[in-house]
mmCIF file of C-alpha atoms in Angstrom:
data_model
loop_
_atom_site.group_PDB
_atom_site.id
_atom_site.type_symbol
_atom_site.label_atom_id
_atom_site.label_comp_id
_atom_site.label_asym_id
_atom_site.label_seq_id
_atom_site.Cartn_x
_atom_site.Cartn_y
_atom_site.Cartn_z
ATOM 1 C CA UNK K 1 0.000 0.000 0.000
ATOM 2 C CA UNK K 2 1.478 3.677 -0.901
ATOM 3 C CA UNK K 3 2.421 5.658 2.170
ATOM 4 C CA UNK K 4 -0.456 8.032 4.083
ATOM 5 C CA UNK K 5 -0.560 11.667 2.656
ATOM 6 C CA UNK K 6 1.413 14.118 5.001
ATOM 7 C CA UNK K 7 -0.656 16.206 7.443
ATOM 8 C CA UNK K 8 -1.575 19.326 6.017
ATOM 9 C CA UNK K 9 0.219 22.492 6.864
ATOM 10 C CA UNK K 10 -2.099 24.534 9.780
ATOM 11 C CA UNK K 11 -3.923 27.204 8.318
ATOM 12 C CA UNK K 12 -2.374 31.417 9.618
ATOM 13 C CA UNK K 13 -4.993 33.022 11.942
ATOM 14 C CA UNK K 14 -7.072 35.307 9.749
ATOM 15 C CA UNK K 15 -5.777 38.699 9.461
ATOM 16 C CA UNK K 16 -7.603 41.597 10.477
ATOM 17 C CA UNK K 17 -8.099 44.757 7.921
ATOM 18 C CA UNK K 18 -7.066 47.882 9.872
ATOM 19 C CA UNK K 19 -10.637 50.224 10.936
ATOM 20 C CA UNK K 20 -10.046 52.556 8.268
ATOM 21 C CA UNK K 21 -9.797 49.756 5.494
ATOM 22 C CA UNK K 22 -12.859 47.962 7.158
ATOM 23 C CA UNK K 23 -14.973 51.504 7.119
ATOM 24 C CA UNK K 24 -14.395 51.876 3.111
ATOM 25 C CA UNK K 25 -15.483 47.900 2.241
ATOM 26 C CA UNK K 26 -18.130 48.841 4.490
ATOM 27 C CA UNK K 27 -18.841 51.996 2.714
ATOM 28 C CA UNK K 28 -18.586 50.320 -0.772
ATOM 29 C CA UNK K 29 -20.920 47.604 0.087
ATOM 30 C CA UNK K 30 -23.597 49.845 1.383
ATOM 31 C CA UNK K 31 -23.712 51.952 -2.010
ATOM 32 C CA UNK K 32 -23.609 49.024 -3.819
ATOM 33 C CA UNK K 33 -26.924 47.786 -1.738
ATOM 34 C CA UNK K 34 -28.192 51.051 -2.570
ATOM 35 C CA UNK K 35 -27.702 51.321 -6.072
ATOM 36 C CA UNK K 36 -28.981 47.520 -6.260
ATOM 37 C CA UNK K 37 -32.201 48.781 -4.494
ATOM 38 C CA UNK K 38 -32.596 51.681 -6.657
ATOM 39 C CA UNK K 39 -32.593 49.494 -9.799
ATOM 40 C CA UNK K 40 -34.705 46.802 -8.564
ATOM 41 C CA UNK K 41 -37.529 49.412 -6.864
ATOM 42 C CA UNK K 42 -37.316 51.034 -10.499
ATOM 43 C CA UNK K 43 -37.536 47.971 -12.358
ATOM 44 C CA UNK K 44 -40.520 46.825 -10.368
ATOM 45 C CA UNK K 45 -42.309 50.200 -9.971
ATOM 46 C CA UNK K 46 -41.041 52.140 -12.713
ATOM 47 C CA UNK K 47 -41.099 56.279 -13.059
ATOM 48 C CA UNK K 48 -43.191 55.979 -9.885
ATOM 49 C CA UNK K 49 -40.071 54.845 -7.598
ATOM 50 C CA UNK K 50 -38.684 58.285 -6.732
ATOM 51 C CA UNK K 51 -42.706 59.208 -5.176
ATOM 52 C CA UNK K 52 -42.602 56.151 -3.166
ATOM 53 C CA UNK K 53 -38.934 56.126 -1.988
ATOM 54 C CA UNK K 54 -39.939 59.971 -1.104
ATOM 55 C CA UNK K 55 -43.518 59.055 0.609
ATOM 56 C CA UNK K 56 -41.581 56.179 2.853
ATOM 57 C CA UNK K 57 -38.893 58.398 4.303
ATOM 58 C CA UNK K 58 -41.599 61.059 5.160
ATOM 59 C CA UNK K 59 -43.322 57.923 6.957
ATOM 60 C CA UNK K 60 -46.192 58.334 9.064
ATOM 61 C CA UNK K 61 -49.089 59.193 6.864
ATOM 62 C CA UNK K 62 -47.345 59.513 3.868
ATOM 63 C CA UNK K 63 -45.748 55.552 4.226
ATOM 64 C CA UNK K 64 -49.498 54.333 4.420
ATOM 65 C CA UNK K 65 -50.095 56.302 1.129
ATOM 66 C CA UNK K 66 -46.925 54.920 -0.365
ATOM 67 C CA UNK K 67 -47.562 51.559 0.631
ATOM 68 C CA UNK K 68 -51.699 51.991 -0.594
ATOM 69 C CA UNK K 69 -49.613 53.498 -3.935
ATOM 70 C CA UNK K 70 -47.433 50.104 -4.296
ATOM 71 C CA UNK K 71 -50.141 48.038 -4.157
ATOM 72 C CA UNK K 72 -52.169 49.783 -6.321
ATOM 73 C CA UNK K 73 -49.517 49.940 -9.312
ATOM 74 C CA UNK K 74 -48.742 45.630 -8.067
ATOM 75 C CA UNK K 75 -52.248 45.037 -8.602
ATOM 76 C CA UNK K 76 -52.548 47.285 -11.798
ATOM 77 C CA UNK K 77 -49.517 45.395 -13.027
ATOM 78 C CA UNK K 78 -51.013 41.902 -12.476
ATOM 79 C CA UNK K 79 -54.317 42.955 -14.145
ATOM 80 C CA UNK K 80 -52.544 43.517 -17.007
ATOM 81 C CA UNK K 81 -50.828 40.954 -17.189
ATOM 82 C CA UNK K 82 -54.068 38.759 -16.064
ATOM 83 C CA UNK K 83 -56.044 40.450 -19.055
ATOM 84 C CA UNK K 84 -53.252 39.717 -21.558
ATOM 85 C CA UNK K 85 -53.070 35.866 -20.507
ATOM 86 C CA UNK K 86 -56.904 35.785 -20.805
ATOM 87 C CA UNK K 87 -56.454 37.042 -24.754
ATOM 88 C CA UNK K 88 -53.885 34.401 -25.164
ATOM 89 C CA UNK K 89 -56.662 31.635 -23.607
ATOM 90 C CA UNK K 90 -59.424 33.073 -25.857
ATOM 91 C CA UNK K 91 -57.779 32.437 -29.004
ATOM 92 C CA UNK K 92 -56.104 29.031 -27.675
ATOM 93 C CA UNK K 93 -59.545 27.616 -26.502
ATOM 94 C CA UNK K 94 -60.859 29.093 -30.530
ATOM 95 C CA UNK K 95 -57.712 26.923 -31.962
ATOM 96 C CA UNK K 96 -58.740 24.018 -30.442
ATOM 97 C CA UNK K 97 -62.412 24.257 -30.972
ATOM 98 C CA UNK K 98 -60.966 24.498 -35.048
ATOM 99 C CA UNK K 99 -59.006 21.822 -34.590
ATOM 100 C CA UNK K 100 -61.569 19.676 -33.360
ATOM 101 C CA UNK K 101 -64.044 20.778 -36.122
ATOM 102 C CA UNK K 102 -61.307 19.548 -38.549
ATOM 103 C CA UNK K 103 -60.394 15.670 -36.657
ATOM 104 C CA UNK K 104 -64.110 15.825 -36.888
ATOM 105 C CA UNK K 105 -64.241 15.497 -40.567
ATOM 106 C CA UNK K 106 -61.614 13.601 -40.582
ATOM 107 C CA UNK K 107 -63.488 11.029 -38.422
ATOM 108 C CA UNK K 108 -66.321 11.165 -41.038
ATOM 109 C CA UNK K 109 -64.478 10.642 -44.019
ATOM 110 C CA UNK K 110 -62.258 7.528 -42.630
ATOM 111 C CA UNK K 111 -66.075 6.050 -41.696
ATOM 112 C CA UNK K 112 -67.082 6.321 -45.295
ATOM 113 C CA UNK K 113 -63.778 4.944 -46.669
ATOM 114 C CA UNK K 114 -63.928 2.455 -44.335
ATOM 115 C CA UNK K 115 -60.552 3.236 -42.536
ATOM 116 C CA UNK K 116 -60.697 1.818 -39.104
ATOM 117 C CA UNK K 117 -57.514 2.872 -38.128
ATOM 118 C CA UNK K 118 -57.698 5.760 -38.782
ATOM 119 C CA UNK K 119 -60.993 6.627 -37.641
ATOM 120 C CA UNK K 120 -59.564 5.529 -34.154
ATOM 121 C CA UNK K 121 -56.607 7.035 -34.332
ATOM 122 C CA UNK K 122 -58.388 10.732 -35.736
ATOM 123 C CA UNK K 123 -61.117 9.859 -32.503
ATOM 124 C CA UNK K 124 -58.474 9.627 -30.014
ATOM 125 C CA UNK K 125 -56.858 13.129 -31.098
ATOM 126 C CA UNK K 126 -60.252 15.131 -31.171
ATOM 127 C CA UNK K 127 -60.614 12.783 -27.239
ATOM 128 C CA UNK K 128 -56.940 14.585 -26.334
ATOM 129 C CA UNK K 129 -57.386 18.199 -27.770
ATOM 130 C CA UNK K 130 -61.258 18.330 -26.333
ATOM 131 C CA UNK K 131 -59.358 17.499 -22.946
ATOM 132 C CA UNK K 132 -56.813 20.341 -23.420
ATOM 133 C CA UNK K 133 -59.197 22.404 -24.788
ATOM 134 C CA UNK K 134 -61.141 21.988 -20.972
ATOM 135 C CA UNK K 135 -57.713 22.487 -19.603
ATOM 136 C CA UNK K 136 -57.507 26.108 -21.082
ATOM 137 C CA UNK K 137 -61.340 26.600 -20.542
ATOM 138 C CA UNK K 138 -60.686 25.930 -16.822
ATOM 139 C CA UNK K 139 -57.795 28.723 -16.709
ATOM 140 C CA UNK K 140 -59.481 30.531 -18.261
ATOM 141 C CA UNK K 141 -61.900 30.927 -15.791
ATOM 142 C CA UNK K 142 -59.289 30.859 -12.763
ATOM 143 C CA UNK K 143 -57.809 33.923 -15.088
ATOM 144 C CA UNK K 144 -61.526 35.546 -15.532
ATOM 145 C CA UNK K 145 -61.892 35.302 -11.354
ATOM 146 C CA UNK K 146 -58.581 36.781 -10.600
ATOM 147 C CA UNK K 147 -59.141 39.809 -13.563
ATOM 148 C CA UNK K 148 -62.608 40.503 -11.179
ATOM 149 C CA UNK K 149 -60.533 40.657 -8.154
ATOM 150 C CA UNK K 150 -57.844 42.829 -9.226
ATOM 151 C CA UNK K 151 -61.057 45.230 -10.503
ATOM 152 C CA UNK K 152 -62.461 44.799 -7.110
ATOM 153 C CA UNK K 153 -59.266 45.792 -5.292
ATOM 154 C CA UNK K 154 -58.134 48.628 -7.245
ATOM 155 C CA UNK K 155 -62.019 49.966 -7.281
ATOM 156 C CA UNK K 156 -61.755 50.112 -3.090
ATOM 157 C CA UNK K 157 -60.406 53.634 -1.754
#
């Protein structure tokens, strides 16, 4: 057998940086956190960032209004999105309903040529797309209740 591995050489203690070196990393890292904040609250609330930053630091009164503000342009920001997904279901569920017009036929016209196989096989697919085709139909409707509750929330004062 080859010989053990020598013991490893002890690690130095851990130097310390001097007060005025730990004061600038210190420093650095805290603009750093700030410009990172800056970009995400921008990024998240847009032009509106500079009111809310502003209507926080006054706090009090003007925090609640900030905070009603946030949630307002959140909410206003999902419904938009919500209503945009519901456009995309729409025309999905109207593809579907299409293509299931179309296996339709197709189901007819391997019946009158007497194509078994393929009448099952054109059965099964208009089985599968009518069950996707629910699929959608029930998002849709999940996307139809949360569109009403976004209205609903952004209607309250």
């Amino acid at each position: 057998p080859p010989p053990p591995p020598p013991p490893a050489a002890p690690m130095p203690p851990p130097s310390r940086p001097s007060a005025a070196t730990a004061g600038a990393r210190t420093a650095e890292a805290a603009a750093k956190a700030s410009s990172y904040a800056k970009r995400v609250g921008e990024a998240i609330f847009g032009p509106h960032f500079g009111e809310l930053a502003q209507a926080f630091r006054r706090g009090g009164r003007g925090a609640a209004e900030a905070r009603r503000m946030a949630h307002r342009m959140a909410f206003g920001r999902e419904l938009r999105a919500s209503e945009a997904e519901l456009v995309a279901l729409r025309a999905s569920e109207i593809d579907f309903g299409r293509t299931i017009r179309g296996l339709l036929e197709d189901v007819k016209e391997c019946a009158k040529t007497g194509d078994k196989r393929g009448e099952l096989k054109a059965g099964y697919r208009v089985l599968d797309i009518r069950e996707r085709r629910k699929s959608v139909q029930n998002k849709t409707w999940r996307c139809l209740k949360r569109i009403e509750y976004f209205e609903r929330v952004l209607e309250e004062p």
